[in-house]
mmCIF file of C-alpha atoms in Angstrom:
data_model
loop_
_atom_site.group_PDB
_atom_site.id
_atom_site.type_symbol
_atom_site.label_atom_id
_atom_site.label_comp_id
_atom_site.label_asym_id
_atom_site.label_seq_id
_atom_site.Cartn_x
_atom_site.Cartn_y
_atom_site.Cartn_z
ATOM 1 C CA MET A 1 51.583 -110.563 176.247
ATOM 2 C CA VAL A 2 49.628 -111.171 179.422
ATOM 3 C CA SER A 3 46.288 -109.406 179.722
ATOM 4 C CA GLN A 4 44.647 -109.882 183.113
ATOM 5 C CA GLY A 5 46.231 -113.306 183.542
ATOM 6 C CA VAL A 6 45.317 -114.538 180.041
ATOM 7 C CA VAL A 7 48.038 -115.184 177.471
ATOM 8 C CA LYS A 8 47.192 -113.988 173.974
ATOM 9 C CA ALA A 9 48.353 -116.549 171.405
ATOM 10 C CA THR A 10 50.323 -114.796 168.667
ATOM 11 C CA LYS A 11 53.142 -115.799 166.356
ATOM 12 C CA VAL A 12 55.362 -113.300 168.168
ATOM 13 C CA ARG A 13 55.613 -115.748 171.053
ATOM 14 C CA TYR A 14 57.665 -118.090 168.866
ATOM 15 C CA GLN A 15 60.043 -115.250 168.074
ATOM 16 C CA MET A 16 60.322 -114.584 171.800
ATOM 17 C CA LEU A 17 61.007 -118.273 172.430
ATOM 18 C CA PHE A 18 63.687 -118.248 169.735
ATOM 19 C CA LEU A 19 65.364 -115.240 171.396
ATOM 20 C CA VAL A 20 65.279 -116.984 174.778
ATOM 21 C CA PHE A 21 66.726 -120.123 173.159
ATOM 22 C CA VAL A 22 69.575 -118.117 171.557
ATOM 23 C CA ASN A 23 70.228 -116.426 174.894
ATOM 24 C CA VAL A 24 70.559 -119.828 176.592
ATOM 25 C CA VAL A 25 72.975 -121.017 173.876
ATOM 26 C CA ILE A 26 75.132 -117.914 174.407
ATOM 27 C CA ASN A 27 74.772 -118.243 178.167
ATOM 28 C CA TYR A 28 76.181 -121.755 178.183
ATOM 29 C CA MET A 29 78.940 -120.928 175.739
ATOM 30 C CA ASP A 30 80.020 -118.061 178.009
ATOM 31 C CA ARG A 31 79.923 -120.034 181.209
ATOM 32 C CA SER A 32 81.843 -123.021 179.866
ATOM 33 C CA ASN A 33 84.368 -121.412 177.526
ATOM 34 C CA LEU A 34 87.045 -121.455 180.212
ATOM 35 C CA ALA A 35 87.111 -125.261 180.103
ATOM 36 C CA VAL A 36 88.442 -125.143 176.546
ATOM 37 C CA ALA A 37 91.289 -122.806 177.485
ATOM 38 C CA ALA A 38 92.026 -124.351 180.894
ATOM 39 C CA SER A 39 95.221 -126.194 180.010
ATOM 40 C CA ASP A 40 96.705 -123.142 178.262
ATOM 41 C CA ILE A 41 95.713 -120.851 181.144
ATOM 42 C CA SER A 42 97.170 -123.272 183.673
ATOM 43 C CA LYS A 43 100.473 -123.421 181.782
ATOM 44 C CA GLU A 44 100.700 -119.691 181.086
ATOM 45 C CA PHE A 45 100.090 -118.652 184.693
ATOM 46 C CA ASN A 46 101.544 -121.761 186.316
ATOM 47 C CA PHE A 47 98.274 -122.383 188.176
ATOM 48 C CA THR A 48 97.924 -125.528 190.257
ATOM 49 C CA SER A 49 94.925 -127.809 189.898
ATOM 50 C CA VAL A 50 93.550 -126.338 193.141
ATOM 51 C CA GLN A 51 93.824 -122.813 191.744
ATOM 52 C CA MET A 52 92.118 -123.911 188.525
ATOM 53 C CA GLY A 53 89.387 -125.455 190.658
ATOM 54 C CA LEU A 54 88.910 -122.098 192.394
ATOM 55 C CA ILE A 55 88.675 -120.335 189.042
ATOM 56 C CA PHE A 56 86.111 -122.830 187.745
ATOM 57 C CA SER A 57 84.000 -122.763 190.895
ATOM 58 C CA ALA A 58 84.080 -118.965 191.306
ATOM 59 C CA PHE A 59 81.323 -118.673 188.699
ATOM 60 C CA SER A 60 79.094 -121.122 190.569
ATOM 61 C CA TRP A 61 79.393 -119.392 193.936
ATOM 62 C CA THR A 62 77.951 -116.133 192.722
ATOM 63 C CA TYR A 63 75.556 -117.737 190.246
ATOM 64 C CA LEU A 64 74.020 -119.653 193.146
ATOM 65 C CA ALA A 65 73.994 -116.660 195.481
ATOM 66 C CA PHE A 66 72.326 -114.355 192.943
ATOM 67 C CA GLN A 67 69.620 -116.677 191.569
ATOM 68 C CA ILE A 68 67.007 -115.570 194.106
ATOM 69 C CA PRO A 69 67.898 -111.863 193.895
ATOM 70 C CA GLY A 70 67.695 -112.290 190.108
ATOM 71 C CA GLY A 71 64.178 -113.639 190.492
ATOM 72 C CA ILE A 72 63.251 -110.656 192.651
ATOM 73 C CA LEU A 73 64.604 -108.271 190.012
ATOM 74 C CA VAL A 74 62.397 -109.954 187.397
ATOM 75 C CA LYS A 75 59.356 -109.067 189.481
ATOM 76 C CA ARG A 76 60.398 -105.401 189.593
ATOM 77 C CA TYR A 77 61.856 -104.701 186.158
ATOM 78 C CA SER A 78 61.054 -105.451 182.551
ATOM 79 C CA PRO A 79 62.574 -108.687 181.215
ATOM 80 C CA ARG A 80 63.739 -106.707 178.172
ATOM 81 C CA ILE A 81 65.761 -104.303 180.331
ATOM 82 C CA LEU A 82 67.119 -107.061 182.572
ATOM 83 C CA TYR A 83 68.072 -109.248 179.613
ATOM 84 C CA THR A 84 69.868 -106.352 177.959
ATOM 85 C CA VAL A 85 71.787 -105.362 181.080
ATOM 86 C CA SER A 86 72.541 -108.964 182.020
ATOM 87 C CA LEU A 87 73.726 -110.002 178.563
ATOM 88 C CA ILE A 88 75.947 -106.946 178.112
ATOM 89 C CA THR A 89 77.511 -107.155 181.575
ATOM 90 C CA TRP A 90 78.157 -110.901 181.543
ATOM 91 C CA SER A 91 79.614 -110.615 178.039
ATOM 92 C CA LEU A 92 81.937 -107.814 179.157
ATOM 93 C CA ALA A 93 83.021 -109.855 182.184
ATOM 94 C CA THR A 94 83.673 -112.823 179.893
ATOM 95 C CA VAL A 95 85.712 -110.772 177.406
ATOM 96 C CA MET A 96 87.721 -109.212 180.236
ATOM 97 C CA GLN A 97 88.755 -112.699 181.393
ATOM 98 C CA GLY A 98 90.989 -112.826 178.348
ATOM 99 C CA PHE A 99 92.946 -109.867 179.738
ATOM 100 C CA ALA A 100 93.248 -111.168 183.312
ATOM 101 C CA ARG A 101 96.818 -111.437 184.554
ATOM 102 C CA GLY A 102 96.404 -113.380 187.753
ATOM 103 C CA LEU A 103 94.353 -115.661 189.956
ATOM 104 C CA VAL A 104 92.469 -112.972 191.884
ATOM 105 C CA THR A 105 91.478 -111.054 188.759
ATOM 106 C CA LEU A 106 90.366 -114.177 186.925
ATOM 107 C CA CYS A 107 88.376 -115.412 189.929
ATOM 108 C CA GLY A 108 86.797 -111.971 190.307
ATOM 109 C CA LEU A 109 85.766 -111.889 186.666
ATOM 110 C CA ARG A 110 84.350 -115.425 186.870
ATOM 111 C CA MET A 111 82.376 -114.307 189.920
ATOM 112 C CA ALA A 112 81.125 -111.265 188.005
ATOM 113 C CA THR A 113 80.029 -113.528 185.158
ATOM 114 C CA GLY A 114 78.070 -115.615 187.671
ATOM 115 C CA ILE A 115 76.402 -112.530 189.139
ATOM 116 C CA PHE A 116 75.362 -111.174 185.761
ATOM 117 C CA GLU A 117 74.196 -114.533 184.367
ATOM 118 C CA ALA A 118 72.184 -115.417 187.486
ATOM 119 C CA PRO A 119 68.996 -113.559 186.476
ATOM 120 C CA SER A 120 68.871 -115.217 183.048
ATOM 121 C CA PHE A 121 66.793 -118.283 183.924
ATOM 122 C CA PRO A 122 64.312 -116.337 186.072
ATOM 123 C CA ILE A 123 63.986 -113.969 183.097
ATOM 124 C CA ASN A 124 63.525 -116.934 180.740
ATOM 125 C CA ASN A 125 60.710 -118.258 182.895
ATOM 126 C CA LYS A 126 59.064 -114.836 183.053
ATOM 127 C CA VAL A 127 59.200 -114.463 179.267
ATOM 128 C CA VAL A 128 57.765 -117.940 178.670
ATOM 129 C CA SER A 129 55.050 -117.368 181.288
ATOM 130 C CA SER A 130 54.142 -114.088 179.632
ATOM 131 C CA TRP A 131 53.953 -115.428 176.088
ATOM 132 C CA PHE A 132 52.744 -119.028 176.409
ATOM 133 C CA PRO A 133 49.531 -120.417 177.884
ATOM 134 C CA ASP A 134 49.768 -123.011 180.649
ATOM 135 C CA ASN A 135 49.152 -125.936 178.309
ATOM 136 C CA GLU A 136 52.142 -124.957 176.086
ATOM 137 C CA ARG A 137 54.580 -123.759 178.732
ATOM 138 C CA ALA A 138 56.309 -127.076 179.421
ATOM 139 C CA SER A 139 57.114 -127.509 175.728
ATOM 140 C CA ALA A 140 58.402 -123.942 175.482
ATOM 141 C CA ILE A 141 60.622 -124.481 178.521
ATOM 142 C CA ALA A 142 61.919 -127.757 177.052
ATOM 143 C CA ILE A 143 62.816 -125.926 173.846
ATOM 144 C CA TYR A 144 64.728 -123.104 175.490
ATOM 145 C CA THR A 145 66.530 -125.333 177.986
ATOM 146 C CA SER A 146 67.769 -127.487 175.110
ATOM 147 C CA GLY A 147 69.829 -124.435 174.167
ATOM 148 C CA GLN A 148 72.251 -125.232 176.968
ATOM 149 C CA PHE A 149 73.225 -128.489 175.282
ATOM 150 C CA LEU A 150 73.513 -126.864 171.871
ATOM 151 C CA GLY A 151 75.738 -124.210 173.448
ATOM 152 C CA LEU A 152 78.020 -126.858 174.911
ATOM 153 C CA ALA A 153 77.983 -129.015 171.773
ATOM 154 C CA PHE A 154 78.763 -126.026 169.542
ATOM 155 C CA LEU A 155 81.368 -124.511 171.838
ATOM 156 C CA MET A 156 83.744 -127.409 172.227
ATOM 157 C CA PRO A 157 84.447 -128.169 168.543
ATOM 158 C CA VAL A 158 84.555 -124.515 167.511
ATOM 159 C CA LEU A 159 86.822 -123.250 170.283
ATOM 160 C CA SER A 160 89.002 -126.346 170.306
ATOM 161 C CA SER A 161 89.911 -125.682 166.682
ATOM 162 C CA ILE A 162 91.074 -122.128 167.406
#
């Protein structure tokens, strides 16, 4: 970890990077899973395209609004604690979407998912900054951000077959 501004190079940092990468994969699977079920949801609840647009964008409103507060939380609390709380709460909000019975509930749960996922990238940056020296940070960030594309690439074929 960081010791007076100097990053100690250990093999643990690659384990940390792997965990951040996996978190990003899960993060993107959670935030985009609704797209796979959209046509079934629209039919089941008789939602219009405008209502579906509201459901899809509800995540983005709160994700945007809570990015900066998420960054502030990272300065105050341990990334381990924030990751744990964030991952559990956004996962619960995602699971609960499957039990939603109307537009307001589904929008509210999408907004909750956005709130709880918002600190994830500030946390990712904090973890990488803590474990990687300046000259390796860009590569570490490139590795973990590639998780978003793996999450999307993995999600669509797997969920579409269900």
